[in-house]
């Protein structure tokens, strides 16, 4: 059994795609397919169901997956422990991030860490907070960054960043720069998907003030932040986003302050408590913690 075969299997499971697994490991898709085929032949079982659009594990694959992840990380840790002559950290670091960390503080962390460890390559997948939690739980990535404190589920978290939540509107709109929540709910909203922590914080605040979620006029629902911003710029409606993200957009939108909504968001770095991490992931977590102390 070759470790490259095991790594190929783990990455196909994490990304539910042979092509995405190839991107994550910087191999070609035919190479990934060959590794998986040879592994299945050696084990004598079918590990992956290739019939559906998203590649899924078979029951035998699900049994093997947990051990495969542990073997990869244990191998990396063993080599790291024996290499007493070098502080070099290298490998592919797989990170899951919700949209706001992915465009605000995470790029600076990645750049700073790679300046110290040039042998690191990153594979970053951006989604919403709940999807990040689900992916980390399912071991699709070692470290996650999310916009809400996780509740249980075997997830460990460290607060790494805070930011305010604001409304943005088209630059050409006649919405005042400061409004109340009662005024805000009258405008057409462009929402992120239901797993978005930013959306949840605003909806929870509105409900706490006595408003029903059904009161919102939802003009559109998008699954990525860039589409939300572009829709606001085009005049489709208003949106609730990170203040730091809003400040980088430019002159095609305006920041609107909601006087009775002064929400400050916290963002967290998360890992799976029961999972051993690769040396690269452990070094990156230590780097993030050291930055928090400065």
mmCIF file of C-alpha atoms in Angstrom:
data_model
loop_
_atom_site.group_PDB
_atom_site.id
_atom_site.type_symbol
_atom_site.label_atom_id
_atom_site.label_comp_id
_atom_site.label_asym_id
_atom_site.label_seq_id
_atom_site.Cartn_x
_atom_site.Cartn_y
_atom_site.Cartn_z
ATOM 1 C CA UNK A 1 0.000 0.000 0.000
ATOM 2 C CA UNK A 2 1.550 3.271 -1.176
ATOM 3 C CA UNK A 3 1.055 6.482 0.811
ATOM 4 C CA UNK A 4 0.397 8.396 -2.411
ATOM 5 C CA UNK A 5 -2.559 6.099 -2.993
ATOM 6 C CA UNK A 6 -3.877 6.777 0.502
ATOM 7 C CA UNK A 7 -3.411 10.535 0.081
ATOM 8 C CA UNK A 8 -5.268 10.417 -3.234
ATOM 9 C CA UNK A 9 -8.186 8.592 -1.608
ATOM 10 C CA UNK A 10 -8.370 11.005 1.321
ATOM 11 C CA UNK A 11 -8.388 14.036 -0.947
ATOM 12 C CA UNK A 12 -11.065 12.649 -3.265
ATOM 13 C CA UNK A 13 -13.245 12.058 -0.194
ATOM 14 C CA UNK A 14 -12.568 15.538 1.189
ATOM 15 C CA UNK A 15 -13.448 17.331 -2.032
ATOM 16 C CA UNK A 16 -15.954 14.806 -3.448
ATOM 17 C CA UNK A 17 -14.276 15.187 -6.805
ATOM 18 C CA UNK A 18 -11.307 13.703 -8.643
ATOM 19 C CA UNK A 19 -10.548 17.034 -10.315
ATOM 20 C CA UNK A 20 -10.639 19.006 -7.050
ATOM 21 C CA UNK A 21 -8.481 16.369 -5.366
ATOM 22 C CA UNK A 22 -5.983 16.766 -8.196
ATOM 23 C CA UNK A 23 -5.951 20.542 -7.654
ATOM 24 C CA UNK A 24 -5.464 20.111 -3.903
ATOM 25 C CA UNK A 25 -2.462 17.799 -4.309
ATOM 26 C CA UNK A 26 -1.069 19.483 -7.429
ATOM 27 C CA UNK A 27 -1.276 16.194 -9.366
ATOM 28 C CA UNK A 28 -3.131 15.461 -12.596
ATOM 29 C CA UNK A 29 -6.578 13.882 -12.519
ATOM 30 C CA UNK A 30 -5.402 10.695 -14.339
ATOM 31 C CA UNK A 31 -2.702 10.243 -11.674
ATOM 32 C CA UNK A 32 -5.314 10.518 -8.891
ATOM 33 C CA UNK A 33 -7.559 8.003 -10.696
ATOM 34 C CA UNK A 34 -4.694 5.541 -11.093
ATOM 35 C CA UNK A 35 -3.769 5.779 -7.401
ATOM 36 C CA UNK A 36 -7.375 5.109 -6.346
ATOM 37 C CA UNK A 37 -7.772 2.199 -8.771
ATOM 38 C CA UNK A 38 -4.564 0.549 -7.546
ATOM 39 C CA UNK A 39 -5.545 1.050 -3.896
ATOM 40 C CA UNK A 40 -8.954 -0.541 -4.441
ATOM 41 C CA UNK A 41 -7.316 -3.448 -6.264
ATOM 42 C CA UNK A 42 -4.872 -4.037 -3.409
ATOM 43 C CA UNK A 43 -7.559 -3.830 -0.704
ATOM 44 C CA UNK A 44 -9.981 -5.928 -2.723
ATOM 45 C CA UNK A 45 -12.913 -3.569 -2.090
ATOM 46 C CA UNK A 46 -14.558 -0.645 -3.825
ATOM 47 C CA UNK A 47 -13.862 2.526 -1.831
ATOM 48 C CA UNK A 48 -15.639 5.168 -3.897
ATOM 49 C CA UNK A 49 -18.963 5.383 -5.696
ATOM 50 C CA UNK A 50 -18.280 7.212 -8.954
ATOM 51 C CA UNK A 51 -21.827 7.077 -10.367
ATOM 52 C CA UNK A 52 -23.145 10.319 -8.868
ATOM 53 C CA UNK A 53 -21.926 13.829 -9.729
ATOM 54 C CA UNK A 54 -20.304 14.190 -6.318
ATOM 55 C CA UNK A 55 -18.030 11.255 -5.557
ATOM 56 C CA UNK A 56 -19.096 9.517 -2.329
ATOM 57 C CA UNK A 57 -17.607 6.761 -0.191
ATOM 58 C CA UNK A 58 -18.946 3.234 -0.205
ATOM 59 C CA UNK A 59 -19.584 1.635 3.222
ATOM 60 C CA UNK A 60 -16.122 0.005 2.972
ATOM 61 C CA UNK A 61 -14.607 3.374 2.014
ATOM 62 C CA UNK A 62 -16.176 5.046 5.054
ATOM 63 C CA UNK A 63 -14.602 2.421 7.329
ATOM 64 C CA UNK A 64 -11.196 2.894 5.727
ATOM 65 C CA UNK A 65 -11.261 6.710 5.605
ATOM 66 C CA UNK A 66 -10.677 7.432 9.314
ATOM 67 C CA UNK A 67 -7.660 5.122 9.386
ATOM 68 C CA UNK A 68 -6.347 6.622 6.146
ATOM 69 C CA UNK A 69 -6.330 10.127 7.624
ATOM 70 C CA UNK A 70 -4.607 8.936 10.787
ATOM 71 C CA UNK A 71 -1.969 7.052 8.766
ATOM 72 C CA UNK A 72 -1.112 10.131 6.713
ATOM 73 C CA UNK A 73 -0.793 12.395 9.742
ATOM 74 C CA UNK A 74 1.075 9.788 11.815
ATOM 75 C CA UNK A 75 3.570 9.321 8.975
ATOM 76 C CA UNK A 76 4.158 13.081 8.724
ATOM 77 C CA UNK A 77 4.531 13.390 12.502
ATOM 78 C CA UNK A 78 7.024 10.482 12.583
ATOM 79 C CA UNK A 79 9.226 12.055 9.921
ATOM 80 C CA UNK A 80 8.997 15.393 11.711
ATOM 81 C CA UNK A 81 9.993 13.869 15.070
ATOM 82 C CA UNK A 82 13.008 12.072 13.572
ATOM 83 C CA UNK A 83 14.245 15.113 11.665
ATOM 84 C CA UNK A 84 15.905 16.821 14.618
ATOM 85 C CA UNK A 85 18.344 18.685 12.388
ATOM 86 C CA UNK A 86 15.758 20.834 10.629
ATOM 87 C CA UNK A 87 12.935 23.192 11.539
ATOM 88 C CA UNK A 88 11.620 23.038 7.981
ATOM 89 C CA UNK A 89 7.837 22.787 7.686
ATOM 90 C CA UNK A 90 6.464 21.717 4.319
ATOM 91 C CA UNK A 91 3.487 20.083 2.682
ATOM 92 C CA UNK A 92 -0.023 20.988 1.576
ATOM 93 C CA UNK A 93 -2.109 22.698 4.249
ATOM 94 C CA UNK A 94 -5.842 22.258 3.626
ATOM 95 C CA UNK A 95 -8.004 24.992 5.098
ATOM 96 C CA UNK A 96 -11.779 25.456 5.187
ATOM 97 C CA UNK A 97 -12.965 29.050 5.590
ATOM 98 C CA UNK A 98 -16.227 30.947 5.654
ATOM 99 C CA UNK A 99 -16.395 33.867 3.234
ATOM 100 C CA UNK A 100 -15.455 36.784 5.505
ATOM 101 C CA UNK A 101 -12.249 35.301 6.980
ATOM 102 C CA UNK A 102 -11.283 34.214 3.455
ATOM 103 C CA UNK A 103 -11.217 37.812 2.212
ATOM 104 C CA UNK A 104 -10.189 39.692 5.369
ATOM 105 C CA UNK A 105 -7.603 38.352 7.834
ATOM 106 C CA UNK A 106 -6.833 34.865 6.468
ATOM 107 C CA UNK A 107 -4.739 35.985 3.432
ATOM 108 C CA UNK A 108 -2.395 37.937 5.727
ATOM 109 C CA UNK A 109 -1.963 34.888 7.970
ATOM 110 C CA UNK A 110 -1.222 32.638 4.996
ATOM 111 C CA UNK A 111 1.293 35.091 3.548
ATOM 112 C CA UNK A 112 3.075 35.594 6.882
ATOM 113 C CA UNK A 113 3.320 31.879 7.609
ATOM 114 C CA UNK A 114 4.674 31.103 4.129
ATOM 115 C CA UNK A 115 7.353 33.760 4.537
ATOM 116 C CA UNK A 116 8.651 31.679 7.447
ATOM 117 C CA UNK A 117 7.997 28.304 5.768
ATOM 118 C CA UNK A 118 8.387 28.524 1.994
ATOM 119 C CA UNK A 119 7.789 24.785 1.593
ATOM 120 C CA UNK A 120 4.103 25.193 2.439
ATOM 121 C CA UNK A 121 1.386 25.088 -0.227
ATOM 122 C CA UNK A 122 -2.231 25.978 0.567
ATOM 123 C CA UNK A 123 -5.534 24.595 -0.607
ATOM 124 C CA UNK A 124 -8.313 26.862 0.668
ATOM 125 C CA UNK A 125 -12.008 26.089 0.226
ATOM 126 C CA UNK A 126 -14.476 28.930 0.925
ATOM 127 C CA UNK A 127 -18.097 28.336 1.913
ATOM 128 C CA UNK A 128 -20.448 29.316 4.746
ATOM 129 C CA UNK A 129 -19.860 28.764 8.463
ATOM 130 C CA UNK A 130 -22.023 25.648 8.802
ATOM 131 C CA UNK A 131 -20.437 24.000 5.773
ATOM 132 C CA UNK A 132 -16.974 24.686 7.194
ATOM 133 C CA UNK A 133 -17.961 23.026 10.481
ATOM 134 C CA UNK A 134 -19.428 20.047 8.606
ATOM 135 C CA UNK A 135 -16.306 19.691 6.457
ATOM 136 C CA UNK A 136 -13.939 19.820 9.429
ATOM 137 C CA UNK A 137 -16.095 17.258 11.246
ATOM 138 C CA UNK A 138 -15.891 15.017 8.186
ATOM 139 C CA UNK A 139 -12.102 15.615 7.998
ATOM 140 C CA UNK A 140 -12.274 17.534 4.733
ATOM 141 C CA UNK A 141 -9.485 19.868 5.753
ATOM 142 C CA UNK A 142 -7.549 20.153 9.015
ATOM 143 C CA UNK A 143 -8.184 23.763 10.071
ATOM 144 C CA UNK A 144 -11.255 25.941 9.630
ATOM 145 C CA UNK A 145 -12.114 29.619 10.087
ATOM 146 C CA UNK A 146 -15.720 30.544 10.835
ATOM 147 C CA UNK A 147 -17.898 33.461 11.878
ATOM 148 C CA UNK A 148 -19.710 31.887 14.806
ATOM 149 C CA UNK A 149 -18.587 30.040 17.930
ATOM 150 C CA UNK A 150 -19.240 26.318 17.384
ATOM 151 C CA UNK A 151 -21.406 24.525 19.868
ATOM 152 C CA UNK A 152 -20.091 21.063 20.717
ATOM 153 C CA UNK A 153 -19.743 18.412 18.046
ATOM 154 C CA UNK A 154 -16.164 17.624 18.994
ATOM 155 C CA UNK A 155 -14.917 20.956 17.622
ATOM 156 C CA UNK A 156 -12.200 22.992 19.379
ATOM 157 C CA UNK A 157 -12.105 26.734 18.726
ATOM 158 C CA UNK A 158 -9.914 29.795 19.320
ATOM 159 C CA UNK A 159 -11.175 33.362 18.783
ATOM 160 C CA UNK A 160 -8.900 35.087 16.273
ATOM 161 C CA UNK A 161 -10.634 38.233 14.967
ATOM 162 C CA UNK A 162 -13.524 40.638 15.584
ATOM 163 C CA UNK A 163 -15.434 42.843 13.162
ATOM 164 C CA UNK A 164 -18.661 44.837 12.958
ATOM 165 C CA UNK A 165 -21.651 44.006 10.775
ATOM 166 C CA UNK A 166 -23.035 46.765 8.530
ATOM 167 C CA UNK A 167 -25.517 47.265 5.737
ATOM 168 C CA UNK A 168 -24.367 48.192 2.247
ATOM 169 C CA UNK A 169 -26.542 49.852 -0.392
ATOM 170 C CA UNK A 170 -26.005 50.906 -4.023
ATOM 171 C CA UNK A 171 -24.073 54.170 -4.280
ATOM 172 C CA UNK A 172 -26.938 55.664 -6.321
ATOM 173 C CA UNK A 173 -29.634 54.858 -3.741
ATOM 174 C CA UNK A 174 -31.346 57.552 -1.686
ATOM 175 C CA UNK A 175 -31.114 55.567 1.582
ATOM 176 C CA UNK A 176 -29.866 57.816 4.430
ATOM 177 C CA UNK A 177 -26.442 57.058 5.903
ATOM 178 C CA UNK A 178 -28.054 56.271 9.263
ATOM 179 C CA UNK A 179 -31.357 54.426 9.628
ATOM 180 C CA UNK A 180 -33.221 52.371 12.246
ATOM 181 C CA UNK A 181 -34.026 48.665 12.134
ATOM 182 C CA UNK A 182 -37.679 49.505 11.417
ATOM 183 C CA UNK A 183 -36.513 51.346 8.300
ATOM 184 C CA UNK A 184 -33.947 48.716 7.339
ATOM 185 C CA UNK A 185 -36.465 45.877 7.086
ATOM 186 C CA UNK A 186 -38.432 47.783 4.423
ATOM 187 C CA UNK A 187 -35.653 47.512 1.811
ATOM 188 C CA UNK A 188 -35.143 44.547 -0.544
ATOM 189 C CA UNK A 189 -32.417 42.278 0.857
ATOM 190 C CA UNK A 190 -29.793 40.195 -0.883
ATOM 191 C CA UNK A 191 -29.032 37.264 1.411
ATOM 192 C CA UNK A 192 -26.290 34.718 1.698
ATOM 193 C CA UNK A 193 -27.331 31.075 2.117
ATOM 194 C CA UNK A 194 -28.890 29.932 5.406
ATOM 195 C CA UNK A 195 -25.539 28.675 6.756
ATOM 196 C CA UNK A 196 -24.109 32.217 6.772
ATOM 197 C CA UNK A 197 -23.247 33.410 10.289
ATOM 198 C CA UNK A 198 -23.494 37.070 9.200
ATOM 199 C CA UNK A 199 -27.055 36.573 8.017
ATOM 200 C CA UNK A 200 -27.931 34.643 11.187
ATOM 201 C CA UNK A 201 -26.602 37.417 13.460
ATOM 202 C CA UNK A 202 -28.745 40.033 11.724
ATOM 203 C CA UNK A 203 -31.870 37.872 11.654
ATOM 204 C CA UNK A 204 -31.443 36.978 15.342
ATOM 205 C CA UNK A 205 -31.078 40.666 16.238
ATOM 206 C CA UNK A 206 -34.207 41.542 14.278
ATOM 207 C CA UNK A 207 -36.192 38.736 15.914
ATOM 208 C CA UNK A 208 -35.002 39.888 19.359
ATOM 209 C CA UNK A 209 -36.443 43.330 18.527
ATOM 210 C CA UNK A 210 -39.817 41.794 17.743
ATOM 211 C CA UNK A 211 -39.596 41.422 13.970
ATOM 212 C CA UNK A 212 -40.560 38.220 12.199
ATOM 213 C CA UNK A 213 -38.120 36.812 9.641
ATOM 214 C CA UNK A 214 -40.961 36.808 7.131
ATOM 215 C CA UNK A 215 -41.020 40.619 7.198
ATOM 216 C CA UNK A 216 -37.863 40.800 5.074
ATOM 217 C CA UNK A 217 -38.307 41.470 1.376
ATOM 218 C CA UNK A 218 -35.804 38.990 -0.087
ATOM 219 C CA UNK A 219 -34.797 40.055 -3.596
ATOM 220 C CA UNK A 220 -32.192 37.325 -4.136
ATOM 221 C CA UNK A 221 -30.229 34.561 -2.458
ATOM 222 C CA UNK A 222 -26.598 33.880 -3.396
ATOM 223 C CA UNK A 223 -24.106 31.291 -2.186
ATOM 224 C CA UNK A 224 -20.994 33.487 -2.375
ATOM 225 C CA UNK A 225 -20.032 36.918 -1.072
ATOM 226 C CA UNK A 226 -18.748 38.308 -4.361
ATOM 227 C CA UNK A 227 -22.136 37.748 -6.032
ATOM 228 C CA UNK A 228 -23.879 39.489 -3.134
ATOM 229 C CA UNK A 229 -21.637 42.547 -3.505
ATOM 230 C CA UNK A 230 -22.043 42.661 -7.294
ATOM 231 C CA UNK A 231 -25.827 42.457 -6.933
ATOM 232 C CA UNK A 232 -25.818 45.403 -4.516
ATOM 233 C CA UNK A 233 -23.617 47.391 -6.892
ATOM 234 C CA UNK A 234 -26.107 46.686 -9.690
ATOM 235 C CA UNK A 235 -28.963 48.073 -7.603
ATOM 236 C CA UNK A 236 -30.796 44.827 -6.841
ATOM 237 C CA UNK A 237 -31.056 45.545 -3.107
ATOM 238 C CA UNK A 238 -29.139 45.962 0.160
ATOM 239 C CA UNK A 239 -27.021 43.424 2.034
ATOM 240 C CA UNK A 240 -25.573 42.771 5.493
ATOM 241 C CA UNK A 241 -21.836 42.128 5.404
ATOM 242 C CA UNK A 242 -18.600 42.569 7.338
ATOM 243 C CA UNK A 243 -17.551 46.203 7.858
ATOM 244 C CA UNK A 244 -13.982 45.332 6.872
ATOM 245 C CA UNK A 245 -15.190 43.771 3.621
ATOM 246 C CA UNK A 246 -17.474 46.761 2.992
ATOM 247 C CA UNK A 247 -14.579 49.182 3.410
ATOM 248 C CA UNK A 248 -12.660 47.478 0.575
ATOM 249 C CA UNK A 249 -15.421 47.493 -2.045
ATOM 250 C CA UNK A 250 -14.985 50.995 -3.426
ATOM 251 C CA UNK A 251 -17.336 53.773 -4.449
ATOM 252 C CA UNK A 252 -20.101 51.700 -6.070
ATOM 253 C CA UNK A 253 -21.714 50.963 -2.681
ATOM 254 C CA UNK A 254 -22.315 52.949 0.501
ATOM 255 C CA UNK A 255 -22.088 51.780 4.109
ATOM 256 C CA UNK A 256 -25.347 52.321 5.987
ATOM 257 C CA UNK A 257 -25.292 52.404 9.777
ATOM 258 C CA UNK A 258 -28.308 50.866 11.523
ATOM 259 C CA UNK A 259 -28.580 52.854 14.753
ATOM 260 C CA UNK A 260 -30.211 50.165 16.902
ATOM 261 C CA UNK A 261 -28.087 47.349 15.471
ATOM 262 C CA UNK A 262 -24.473 47.555 16.643
ATOM 263 C CA UNK A 263 -23.421 43.955 16.214
ATOM 264 C CA UNK A 264 -19.787 42.937 16.625
ATOM 265 C CA UNK A 265 -18.846 39.573 15.157
ATOM 266 C CA UNK A 266 -16.173 37.230 16.430
ATOM 267 C CA UNK A 267 -14.345 34.790 14.174
ATOM 268 C CA UNK A 268 -12.814 31.497 15.235
ATOM 269 C CA UNK A 269 -10.129 29.048 14.173
ATOM 270 C CA UNK A 270 -11.441 25.498 14.569
ATOM 271 C CA UNK A 271 -10.093 21.943 14.515
ATOM 272 C CA UNK A 272 -11.550 18.509 15.163
ATOM 273 C CA UNK A 273 -10.784 17.513 18.761
ATOM 274 C CA UNK A 274 -10.408 13.774 18.075
ATOM 275 C CA UNK A 275 -8.151 14.171 15.027
ATOM 276 C CA UNK A 276 -4.355 14.236 14.964
ATOM 277 C CA UNK A 277 -2.981 17.106 12.867
ATOM 278 C CA UNK A 278 -0.149 17.133 10.384
ATOM 279 C CA UNK A 279 3.051 18.969 11.419
ATOM 280 C CA UNK A 280 2.176 21.703 8.907
ATOM 281 C CA UNK A 281 -1.238 22.240 10.507
ATOM 282 C CA UNK A 282 0.197 22.242 14.030
ATOM 283 C CA UNK A 283 2.863 24.781 13.033
ATOM 284 C CA UNK A 284 0.274 27.020 11.390
ATOM 285 C CA UNK A 285 -1.977 26.938 14.451
ATOM 286 C CA UNK A 286 0.969 27.884 16.637
ATOM 287 C CA UNK A 287 1.782 30.735 14.266
ATOM 288 C CA UNK A 288 -1.818 32.030 14.464
ATOM 289 C CA UNK A 289 -1.769 31.853 18.271
ATOM 290 C CA UNK A 290 1.512 33.779 18.376
ATOM 291 C CA UNK A 291 0.015 36.510 16.199
ATOM 292 C CA UNK A 292 -2.897 36.853 18.637
ATOM 293 C CA UNK A 293 -0.456 37.581 21.457
ATOM 294 C CA UNK A 294 1.227 40.434 19.572
#
